[in-house]
Amino acid sequence: SVQGLIGIPSRTSYAASKFAVQGYCESLRAELASSGISVHVISPGYIRTNLSKSALTGDGTAHGRMDETTAKGRPPKEVAVSLMDSVAKGKTDIVVAATLS
């Protein structure tokens, strides 16, 4: 998630877990550098999927609607093409975002 690159208010725990994944991958990349194995970190912003529709609220009921930020996200097919293009170009840190909010 792009929240592994920048902190966003009210998302402390989520951002911390994403920062940890970013650090893990950077360390792993350094460890594997001489072996010919590439480590790529993909940090997506909002992608227009049904994730928020399928999410559960704090009391366990279905959220049942698409969040505005998700609705404004990039289409999944566009994201997939962009990611594959970036990997083919040898990029190791890839940010794919329509917006950061």
C-alpha positions as YAML, in Angstrom:
chain: A
units: angstrom
residues:
- id: 1
  name: SER
  ca: [0.00, 0.00, 0.00]
- id: 2
  name: VAL
  ca: [1.09, 3.55, -0.65]
- id: 3
  name: GLN
  ca: [0.51, 4.02, 3.08]
- id: 4
  name: GLY
  ca: [3.80, 2.20, 3.60]
- id: 5
  name: LEU
  ca: [5.48, 5.28, 2.13]
- id: 6
  name: ILE
  ca: [3.58, 8.10, 3.83]
- id: 7
  name: GLY
  ca: [1.72, 8.25, 7.11]
- id: 8
  name: ILE
  ca: [-1.95, 9.16, 7.03]
- id: 9
  name: PRO
  ca: [-3.89, 10.32, 10.11]
- id: 10
  name: SER
  ca: [-6.21, 7.77, 11.74]
- id: 11
  name: ARG
  ca: [-4.45, 4.87, 9.98]
- id: 12
  name: THR
  ca: [-1.53, 4.40, 12.39]
- id: 13
  name: SER
  ca: [-1.60, 0.62, 12.75]
- id: 14
  name: TYR
  ca: [-2.30, 0.02, 9.08]
- id: 15
  name: ALA
  ca: [0.50, 2.37, 8.01]
- id: 16
  name: ALA
  ca: [2.91, 0.78, 10.50]
- id: 17
  name: SER
  ca: [2.29, -2.68, 9.08]
- id: 18
  name: LYS
  ca: [2.87, -1.40, 5.54]
- id: 19
  name: PHE
  ca: [6.07, 0.42, 6.55]
- id: 20
  name: ALA
  ca: [7.25, -2.91, 8.02]
- id: 21
  name: VAL
  ca: [6.62, -4.73, 4.73]
- id: 22
  name: GLN
  ca: [8.52, -2.00, 2.87]
- id: 23
  name: GLY
  ca: [11.52, -2.34, 5.20]
- id: 24
  name: TYR
  ca: [11.44, -6.14, 5.01]
- id: 25
  name: CYS
  ca: [11.49, -6.06, 1.22]
- id: 26
  name: GLU
  ca: [14.30, -3.50, 1.11]
- id: 27
  name: SER
  ca: [16.42, -5.69, 3.41]
- id: 28
  name: LEU
  ca: [15.57, -8.83, 1.45]
- id: 29
  name: ARG
  ca: [16.51, -7.05, -1.79]
- id: 30
  name: ALA
  ca: [19.94, -6.22, -0.34]
- id: 31
  name: GLU
  ca: [20.45, -9.79, 0.90]
- id: 32
  name: LEU
  ca: [19.58, -11.28, -2.48]
- id: 33
  name: ALA
  ca: [21.34, -8.71, -4.68]
- id: 34
  name: SER
  ca: [24.27, -10.98, -5.53]
- id: 35
  name: SER
  ca: [22.07, -14.01, -6.29]
- id: 36
  name: GLY
  ca: [20.29, -12.60, -9.33]
- id: 37
  name: ILE
  ca: [16.90, -12.61, -7.58]
- id: 38
  name: SER
  ca: [14.92, -9.38, -7.82]
- id: 39
  name: VAL
  ca: [12.62, -8.14, -5.09]
- id: 40
  name: HIS
  ca: [9.88, -5.76, -6.19]
- id: 41
  name: VAL
  ca: [7.76, -3.65, -3.85]
- id: 42
  name: ILE
  ca: [4.42, -2.58, -5.24]
- id: 43
  name: SER
  ca: [2.69, 0.23, -3.37]
- id: 44
  name: PRO
  ca: [-0.81, 0.63, -4.73]
- id: 45
  name: GLY
  ca: [-3.10, 3.50, -3.99]
- id: 46
  name: TYR
  ca: [-6.83, 3.08, -4.45]
- id: 47
  name: ILE
  ca: [-7.89, 0.56, -7.07]
- id: 48
  name: ARG
  ca: [-11.50, 0.39, -8.21]
- id: 49
  name: THR
  ca: [-12.44, -3.02, -6.82]
- id: 50
  name: ASN
  ca: [-15.26, -4.37, -4.67]
- id: 51
  name: LEU
  ca: [-13.02, -4.55, -1.60]
- id: 52
  name: SER
  ca: [-14.90, -1.89, 0.36]
- id: 53
  name: LYS
  ca: [-18.25, -3.45, -0.60]
- id: 54
  name: SER
  ca: [-17.09, -6.75, 0.87]
- id: 55
  name: ALA
  ca: [-15.56, -5.20, 4.00]
- id: 56
  name: LEU
  ca: [-17.05, -5.70, 7.43]
- id: 57
  name: THR
  ca: [-17.83, -2.90, 9.85]
- id: 58
  name: GLY
  ca: [-16.78, -2.88, 13.50]
- id: 59
  name: ASP
  ca: [-19.89, -4.81, 14.53]
- id: 60
  name: GLY
  ca: [-19.37, -7.46, 11.84]
- id: 61
  name: THR
  ca: [-22.07, -6.33, 9.43]
- id: 62
  name: ALA
  ca: [-21.31, -5.88, 5.75]
- id: 63
  name: HIS
  ca: [-20.15, -2.40, 4.71]
- id: 64
  name: GLY
  ca: [-22.05, -3.01, 1.47]
- id: 65
  name: ARG
  ca: [-21.01, 0.07, -0.48]
- id: 66
  name: MET
  ca: [-18.06, 1.35, -2.43]
- id: 67
  name: ASP
  ca: [-16.12, 4.08, -0.67]
- id: 68
  name: GLU
  ca: [-15.72, 7.32, -2.60]
- id: 69
  name: THR
  ca: [-11.93, 7.01, -2.63]
- id: 70
  name: THR
  ca: [-12.13, 3.48, -4.02]
- id: 71
  name: ALA
  ca: [-14.64, 4.58, -6.67]
- id: 72
  name: LYS
  ca: [-12.11, 7.21, -7.81]
- id: 73
  name: GLY
  ca: [-9.31, 4.65, -7.91]
- id: 74
  name: ARG
  ca: [-7.63, 3.26, -10.99]
- id: 75
  name: PRO
  ca: [-9.26, 0.40, -12.91]
- id: 76
  name: PRO
  ca: [-7.71, -3.03, -12.10]
- id: 77
  name: LYS
  ca: [-6.76, -3.81, -15.71]
- id: 78
  name: GLU
  ca: [-4.93, -0.48, -16.03]
- id: 79
  name: VAL
  ca: [-3.08, -1.20, -12.79]
- id: 80
  name: ALA
  ca: [-2.07, -4.68, -13.98]
- id: 81
  name: VAL
  ca: [-0.69, -3.36, -17.27]
- id: 82
  name: SER
  ca: [1.20, -0.60, -15.47]
- id: 83
  name: LEU
  ca: [2.71, -3.06, -12.99]
- id: 84
  name: MET
  ca: [3.86, -5.49, -15.65]
- id: 85
  name: ASP
  ca: [5.37, -2.64, -17.67]
- id: 86
  name: SER
  ca: [7.26, -1.37, -14.60]
- id: 87
  name: VAL
  ca: [8.62, -4.82, -13.75]
- id: 88
  name: ALA
  ca: [9.68, -5.36, -17.37]
- id: 89
  name: LYS
  ca: [11.59, -2.05, -17.20]
- id: 90
  name: GLY
  ca: [13.45, -3.29, -14.12]
- id: 91
  name: LYS
  ca: [11.83, -1.00, -11.60]
- id: 92
  name: THR
  ca: [11.96, -2.37, -8.07]
- id: 93
  name: ASP
  ca: [9.85, 0.17, -6.16]
- id: 94
  name: ILE
  ca: [6.57, 0.75, -7.93]
- id: 95
  name: VAL
  ca: [3.83, 3.17, -6.90]
- id: 96
  name: VAL
  ca: [0.51, 2.76, -8.65]
- id: 97
  name: ALA
  ca: [-2.01, 5.35, -7.57]
- id: 98
  name: ALA
  ca: [-4.73, 7.52, -9.00]
- id: 99
  name: THR
  ca: [-4.65, 9.59, -5.82]
- id: 100
  name: LEU
  ca: [-3.23, 9.32, -2.34]
- id: 101
  name: SER
  ca: [-6.50, 10.13, -0.61]
...
